[in-house]
Amino acid sequence: MDDIPKIGITGMPGVGKTGTLIKVVKHLEESGYVVGGMVTEAIIKDGKRVGFDVVNWRTGEKRVFAHIDLDTGESVGKYGVDLEALETVGIPAIEEAIADEEVDIIIIDEIGKMEMLSEKFCKTVIDALDSDKPILVTLHKKSRSPLLQDIRRRDDIRILEVTPVNRNLLPYKIEKIMKDQLPNLF
């Protein structure tokens, strides 16, 4: 099991964690691998980030997950957080990626403060990490939550940091690590 690639991408907010993950995923898909799971997409208005959608990577289904104008009772920083969006789009996307034999690689973007408000999300992340499938996740850099501490301590996950200096090359490094350990498709 140690040879199954499990990679965490970390870095400061806005540095390009999601962009790095998506570049890797697109290259892997071009090589024939099937990817499933969830990503968060920034919602930009007038050049500023005002929220995030949660997106099922395989189906494209999306819902607003966090927004400066959301008033749900749950918030992280300036964003109101809609846990129902995470639990109806994001979590099922991860569960489907774990269970579906067609899916070669699981992705989770992001394991961060907003997402960790959901206990079900935290449990699903552990289920994904414990599965026998390759996984690519993005991790909040500074959070000291028990879940992130546990992930950082795991010896079966390699954590790489995105910086402004390496963000153009890191996707290729991650892709090489993944491909070197993934089974050949042909």
PDB file of C-alpha atoms in Angstrom:
ATOM      1  CA  MET A   1       0.000   0.000   0.000  1.00  0.00           C
ATOM      2  CA  ASP A   2       2.939   2.365   0.521  1.00  0.00           C
ATOM      3  CA  ASP A   3       3.386   2.750  -3.222  1.00  0.00           C
ATOM      4  CA  ILE A   4      -0.047   4.332  -3.754  1.00  0.00           C
ATOM      5  CA  PRO A   5       0.574   8.029  -4.442  1.00  0.00           C
ATOM      6  CA  LYS A   6      -1.081  10.263  -1.857  1.00  0.00           C
ATOM      7  CA  ILE A   7      -0.084  13.901  -2.200  1.00  0.00           C
ATOM      8  CA  GLY A   8      -1.061  16.982  -0.223  1.00  0.00           C
ATOM      9  CA  ILE A   9      -0.600  20.437  -1.727  1.00  0.00           C
ATOM     10  CA  THR A  10      -0.266  23.235   0.811  1.00  0.00           C
ATOM     11  CA  GLY A  11       0.511  26.933   0.659  1.00  0.00           C
ATOM     12  CA  MET A  12      -0.687  30.370   1.670  1.00  0.00           C
ATOM     13  CA  PRO A  13      -4.179  31.559   0.622  1.00  0.00           C
ATOM     14  CA  GLY A  14      -4.234  32.703  -2.995  1.00  0.00           C
ATOM     15  CA  VAL A  15      -0.831  31.200  -3.874  1.00  0.00           C
ATOM     16  CA  GLY A  16      -2.272  28.680  -6.343  1.00  0.00           C
ATOM     17  CA  LYS A  17      -3.106  25.422  -4.537  1.00  0.00           C
ATOM     18  CA  THR A  18      -6.294  24.842  -6.532  1.00  0.00           C
ATOM     19  CA  GLY A  19      -4.653  25.926  -9.785  1.00  0.00           C
ATOM     20  CA  THR A  20      -1.792  23.503  -9.191  1.00  0.00           C
ATOM     21  CA  LEU A  21      -4.202  20.641  -8.454  1.00  0.00           C
ATOM     22  CA  ILE A  22      -6.302  21.388 -11.562  1.00  0.00           C
ATOM     23  CA  LYS A  23      -3.225  21.509 -13.833  1.00  0.00           C
ATOM     24  CA  VAL A  24      -2.111  18.104 -12.527  1.00  0.00           C
ATOM     25  CA  VAL A  25      -5.613  16.651 -12.899  1.00  0.00           C
ATOM     26  CA  LYS A  26      -6.005  17.868 -16.484  1.00  0.00           C
ATOM     27  CA  HIS A  27      -2.654  16.323 -17.466  1.00  0.00           C
ATOM     28  CA  LEU A  28      -3.580  13.030 -15.775  1.00  0.00           C
ATOM     29  CA  GLU A  29      -6.958  13.008 -17.539  1.00  0.00           C
ATOM     30  CA  GLU A  30      -5.229  13.680 -20.884  1.00  0.00           C
ATOM     31  CA  SER A  31      -3.167  10.553 -20.141  1.00  0.00           C
ATOM     32  CA  GLY A  32      -6.365   8.525 -19.712  1.00  0.00           C
ATOM     33  CA  TYR A  33      -6.804   8.449 -15.942  1.00  0.00           C
ATOM     34  CA  VAL A  34     -10.301   8.983 -14.510  1.00  0.00           C
ATOM     35  CA  VAL A  35     -10.442  11.537 -11.703  1.00  0.00           C
ATOM     36  CA  GLY A  36     -13.284  12.069  -9.238  1.00  0.00           C
ATOM     37  CA  GLY A  37     -13.913  14.141  -6.137  1.00  0.00           C
ATOM     38  CA  MET A  38     -14.530  17.782  -5.324  1.00  0.00           C
ATOM     39  CA  VAL A  39     -12.911  21.120  -5.960  1.00  0.00           C
ATOM     40  CA  THR A  40     -13.702  24.624  -4.807  1.00  0.00           C
ATOM     41  CA  GLU A  41     -13.793  27.423  -7.365  1.00  0.00           C
ATOM     42  CA  ALA A  42     -13.367  31.063  -6.425  1.00  0.00           C
ATOM     43  CA  ILE A  43     -16.289  33.365  -7.199  1.00  0.00           C
ATOM     44  CA  ILE A  44     -14.812  36.619  -8.519  1.00  0.00           C
ATOM     45  CA  LYS A  45     -16.745  39.893  -8.685  1.00  0.00           C
ATOM     46  CA  ASP A  46     -15.132  43.140  -9.844  1.00  0.00           C
ATOM     47  CA  GLY A  47     -11.711  41.505  -9.601  1.00  0.00           C
ATOM     48  CA  LYS A  48     -12.164  40.441  -5.965  1.00  0.00           C
ATOM     49  CA  ARG A  49     -12.830  37.004  -4.485  1.00  0.00           C
ATOM     50  CA  VAL A  50     -16.294  37.115  -2.904  1.00  0.00           C
ATOM     51  CA  GLY A  51     -16.874  33.418  -2.298  1.00  0.00           C
ATOM     52  CA  PHE A  52     -16.430  29.831  -3.401  1.00  0.00           C
ATOM     53  CA  ASP A  53     -18.470  27.240  -5.263  1.00  0.00           C
ATOM     54  CA  VAL A  54     -18.126  23.575  -4.381  1.00  0.00           C
ATOM     55  CA  VAL A  55     -17.944  21.473  -7.558  1.00  0.00           C
ATOM     56  CA  ASN A  56     -18.296  17.753  -8.273  1.00  0.00           C
ATOM     57  CA  TRP A  57     -15.321  17.252 -10.612  1.00  0.00           C
ATOM     58  CA  ARG A  58     -16.892  14.427 -12.663  1.00  0.00           C
ATOM     59  CA  THR A  59     -20.417  15.782 -13.094  1.00  0.00           C
ATOM     60  CA  GLY A  60     -19.755  19.518 -12.985  1.00  0.00           C
ATOM     61  CA  GLU A  61     -22.569  19.971 -10.443  1.00  0.00           C
ATOM     62  CA  LYS A  62     -21.865  23.063  -8.346  1.00  0.00           C
ATOM     63  CA  ARG A  63     -23.329  25.119  -5.521  1.00  0.00           C
ATOM     64  CA  VAL A  64     -22.298  28.267  -3.706  1.00  0.00           C
ATOM     65  CA  PHE A  65     -20.505  27.019  -0.600  1.00  0.00           C
ATOM     66  CA  ALA A  66     -19.165  30.236   0.900  1.00  0.00           C
ATOM     67  CA  HIS A  67     -19.891  33.879   0.102  1.00  0.00           C
ATOM     68  CA  ILE A  68     -19.478  37.291   1.691  1.00  0.00           C
ATOM     69  CA  ASP A  69     -23.260  37.801   1.334  1.00  0.00           C
ATOM     70  CA  LEU A  70     -24.288  34.427   2.835  1.00  0.00           C
ATOM     71  CA  ASP A  71     -25.861  34.545   6.292  1.00  0.00           C
ATOM     72  CA  THR A  72     -26.167  30.942   7.432  1.00  0.00           C
ATOM     73  CA  GLY A  73     -25.001  31.196  11.028  1.00  0.00           C
ATOM     74  CA  GLU A  74     -21.691  29.542  10.093  1.00  0.00           C
ATOM     75  CA  SER A  75     -18.793  31.734   9.011  1.00  0.00           C
ATOM     76  CA  VAL A  76     -15.040  31.719   8.498  1.00  0.00           C
ATOM     77  CA  GLY A  77     -13.508  35.164   8.246  1.00  0.00           C
ATOM     78  CA  LYS A  78     -15.652  37.321   5.972  1.00  0.00           C
ATOM     79  CA  TYR A  79     -17.411  34.351   4.365  1.00  0.00           C
ATOM     80  CA  GLY A  80     -20.747  32.872   5.362  1.00  0.00           C
ATOM     81  CA  VAL A  81     -20.585  29.098   4.887  1.00  0.00           C
ATOM     82  CA  ASP A  82     -23.384  26.853   3.570  1.00  0.00           C
ATOM     83  CA  LEU A  83     -22.562  23.396   4.936  1.00  0.00           C
ATOM     84  CA  GLU A  84     -25.584  21.936   3.141  1.00  0.00           C
ATOM     85  CA  ALA A  85     -23.912  22.774  -0.200  1.00  0.00           C
ATOM     86  CA  LEU A  86     -20.796  20.888   0.904  1.00  0.00           C
ATOM     87  CA  GLU A  87     -22.856  17.958   2.159  1.00  0.00           C
ATOM     88  CA  THR A  88     -25.029  17.686  -0.983  1.00  0.00           C
ATOM     89  CA  VAL A  89     -22.349  18.274  -3.649  1.00  0.00           C
ATOM     90  CA  GLY A  90     -18.831  17.916  -2.214  1.00  0.00           C
ATOM     91  CA  ILE A  91     -19.148  14.962   0.132  1.00  0.00           C
ATOM     92  CA  PRO A  92     -21.136  12.790  -2.327  1.00  0.00           C
ATOM     93  CA  ALA A  93     -18.521  13.587  -5.004  1.00  0.00           C
ATOM     94  CA  ILE A  94     -15.780  12.224  -2.721  1.00  0.00           C
ATOM     95  CA  GLU A  95     -17.874   9.197  -1.696  1.00  0.00           C
ATOM     96  CA  GLU A  96     -18.585   8.401  -5.363  1.00  0.00           C
ATOM     97  CA  ALA A  97     -14.864   8.692  -6.188  1.00  0.00           C
ATOM     98  CA  ILE A  98     -14.026   6.219  -3.405  1.00  0.00           C
ATOM     99  CA  ALA A  99     -16.718   3.706  -4.427  1.00  0.00           C
ATOM    100  CA  ASP A 100     -16.675   3.964  -8.240  1.00  0.00           C
ATOM    101  CA  GLU A 101     -14.303   1.388  -9.722  1.00  0.00           C
ATOM    102  CA  GLU A 102     -13.917   3.562 -12.850  1.00  0.00           C
ATOM    103  CA  VAL A 103     -12.290   6.346 -10.809  1.00  0.00           C
ATOM    104  CA  ASP A 104      -8.495   6.008 -10.696  1.00  0.00           C
ATOM    105  CA  ILE A 105      -7.651   9.096  -8.605  1.00  0.00           C
ATOM    106  CA  ILE A 106      -9.521  10.957  -5.839  1.00  0.00           C
ATOM    107  CA  ILE A 107      -9.203  14.736  -5.490  1.00  0.00           C
ATOM    108  CA  ILE A 108     -10.260  16.915  -2.547  1.00  0.00           C
ATOM    109  CA  ASP A 109      -9.857  20.687  -2.751  1.00  0.00           C
ATOM    110  CA  GLU A 110      -9.703  21.978  -0.102  1.00  0.00           C
ATOM    111  CA  ILE A 111      -9.274  20.530   3.366  1.00  0.00           C
ATOM    112  CA  GLY A 112      -9.590  23.929   5.023  1.00  0.00           C
ATOM    113  CA  LYS A 113     -11.293  25.800   7.827  1.00  0.00           C
ATOM    114  CA  MET A 114     -14.640  26.163   6.051  1.00  0.00           C
ATOM    115  CA  GLU A 115     -14.867  22.531   5.008  1.00  0.00           C
ATOM    116  CA  MET A 116     -13.830  21.258   8.439  1.00  0.00           C
ATOM    117  CA  LEU A 117     -16.942  22.810   9.983  1.00  0.00           C
ATOM    118  CA  SER A 118     -18.640  19.627   8.710  1.00  0.00           C
ATOM    119  CA  GLU A 119     -17.948  16.498  10.770  1.00  0.00           C
ATOM    120  CA  LYS A 120     -19.219  14.405   7.871  1.00  0.00           C
ATOM    121  CA  PHE A 121     -16.648  16.047   5.569  1.00  0.00           C
ATOM    122  CA  CYS A 122     -13.842  15.250   8.032  1.00  0.00           C
ATOM    123  CA  LYS A 123     -14.927  11.598   8.206  1.00  0.00           C
ATOM    124  CA  THR A 124     -15.172  11.370   4.414  1.00  0.00           C
ATOM    125  CA  VAL A 125     -11.642  12.792   4.031  1.00  0.00           C
ATOM    126  CA  ILE A 126     -10.274  10.074   6.331  1.00  0.00           C
ATOM    127  CA  ASP A 127     -12.223   7.421   4.381  1.00  0.00           C
ATOM    128  CA  ALA A 128     -10.641   8.713   1.151  1.00  0.00           C
ATOM    129  CA  LEU A 129      -7.126   8.777   2.627  1.00  0.00           C
ATOM    130  CA  ASP A 130      -7.605   5.266   4.004  1.00  0.00           C
ATOM    131  CA  SER A 131      -8.832   3.944   0.645  1.00  0.00           C
ATOM    132  CA  ASP A 132      -6.531   2.064  -1.694  1.00  0.00           C
ATOM    133  CA  LYS A 133      -6.799   4.755  -4.368  1.00  0.00           C
ATOM    134  CA  PRO A 134      -4.286   7.452  -5.243  1.00  0.00           C
ATOM    135  CA  ILE A 135      -5.336  10.825  -3.860  1.00  0.00           C
ATOM    136  CA  LEU A 136      -4.463  14.456  -4.439  1.00  0.00           C
ATOM    137  CA  VAL A 137      -5.641  16.982  -1.836  1.00  0.00           C
ATOM    138  CA  THR A 138      -5.086  20.635  -1.026  1.00  0.00           C
ATOM    139  CA  LEU A 139      -4.493  21.527   2.614  1.00  0.00           C
ATOM    140  CA  HIS A 140      -4.922  24.767   4.544  1.00  0.00           C
ATOM    141  CA  LYS A 141      -1.385  25.785   5.513  1.00  0.00           C
ATOM    142  CA  LYS A 142      -1.788  27.312   8.962  1.00  0.00           C
ATOM    143  CA  SER A 143      -4.779  25.549  10.506  1.00  0.00           C
ATOM    144  CA  ARG A 144      -3.954  23.499  13.591  1.00  0.00           C
ATOM    145  CA  SER A 145      -7.174  21.488  13.464  1.00  0.00           C
ATOM    146  CA  PRO A 146      -6.942  17.881  14.659  1.00  0.00           C
ATOM    147  CA  LEU A 147      -7.802  16.603  11.160  1.00  0.00           C
ATOM    148  CA  LEU A 148      -5.033  18.568   9.449  1.00  0.00           C
ATOM    149  CA  GLN A 149      -2.550  17.677  12.186  1.00  0.00           C
ATOM    150  CA  ASP A 150      -3.415  13.994  11.687  1.00  0.00           C
ATOM    151  CA  ILE A 151      -3.010  14.286   7.910  1.00  0.00           C
ATOM    152  CA  ARG A 152       0.364  16.006   8.266  1.00  0.00           C
ATOM    153  CA  ARG A 153       1.537  13.212  10.612  1.00  0.00           C
ATOM    154  CA  ARG A 154       0.555  10.377   8.266  1.00  0.00           C
ATOM    155  CA  ASP A 155       3.507   8.567   6.770  1.00  0.00           C
ATOM    156  CA  ASP A 156       1.580   7.603   3.618  1.00  0.00           C
ATOM    157  CA  ILE A 157       1.076  11.166   2.345  1.00  0.00           C
ATOM    158  CA  ARG A 158       3.701  13.412   0.800  1.00  0.00           C
ATOM    159  CA  ILE A 159       3.080  17.127   1.404  1.00  0.00           C
ATOM    160  CA  LEU A 160       4.423  19.698  -1.051  1.00  0.00           C
ATOM    161  CA  GLU A 161       4.181  23.471  -0.670  1.00  0.00           C
ATOM    162  CA  VAL A 162       3.173  25.798  -3.512  1.00  0.00           C
ATOM    163  CA  THR A 163       5.030  29.125  -3.490  1.00  0.00           C
ATOM    164  CA  PRO A 164       5.118  32.013  -5.972  1.00  0.00           C
ATOM    165  CA  VAL A 165       8.574  30.736  -6.999  1.00  0.00           C
ATOM    166  CA  ASN A 166       7.665  27.081  -7.690  1.00  0.00           C
ATOM    167  CA  ARG A 167       3.992  27.270  -8.694  1.00  0.00           C
ATOM    168  CA  ASN A 168       4.712  26.979 -12.430  1.00  0.00           C
ATOM    169  CA  LEU A 169       6.938  23.896 -12.066  1.00  0.00           C
ATOM    170  CA  LEU A 170       5.225  22.123  -9.152  1.00  0.00           C
ATOM    171  CA  PRO A 171       2.336  20.711 -11.240  1.00  0.00           C
ATOM    172  CA  TYR A 172       4.859  18.878 -13.439  1.00  0.00           C
ATOM    173  CA  LYS A 173       6.727  17.547 -10.394  1.00  0.00           C
ATOM    174  CA  ILE A 174       3.471  16.266  -8.857  1.00  0.00           C
ATOM    175  CA  GLU A 175       2.372  14.762 -12.175  1.00  0.00           C
ATOM    176  CA  LYS A 176       5.700  12.898 -12.433  1.00  0.00           C
ATOM    177  CA  ILE A 177       5.388  11.587  -8.862  1.00  0.00           C
ATOM    178  CA  MET A 178       1.832  10.417  -9.575  1.00  0.00           C
ATOM    179  CA  LYS A 179       2.619   8.827 -12.947  1.00  0.00           C
ATOM    180  CA  ASP A 180       5.726   7.072 -11.619  1.00  0.00           C
ATOM    181  CA  GLN A 181       3.548   5.338  -9.025  1.00  0.00           C
ATOM    182  CA  LEU A 182       0.261   4.928 -10.908  1.00  0.00           C
ATOM    183  CA  PRO A 183      -0.394   1.706 -12.781  1.00  0.00           C
ATOM    184  CA  ASN A 184       0.051   1.966 -16.539  1.00  0.00           C
ATOM    185  CA  LEU A 185      -3.255   2.079 -18.369  1.00  0.00           C
ATOM    186  CA  PHE A 186      -2.168   0.378 -21.550  1.00  0.00           C
TER     187      PHE A 186
END
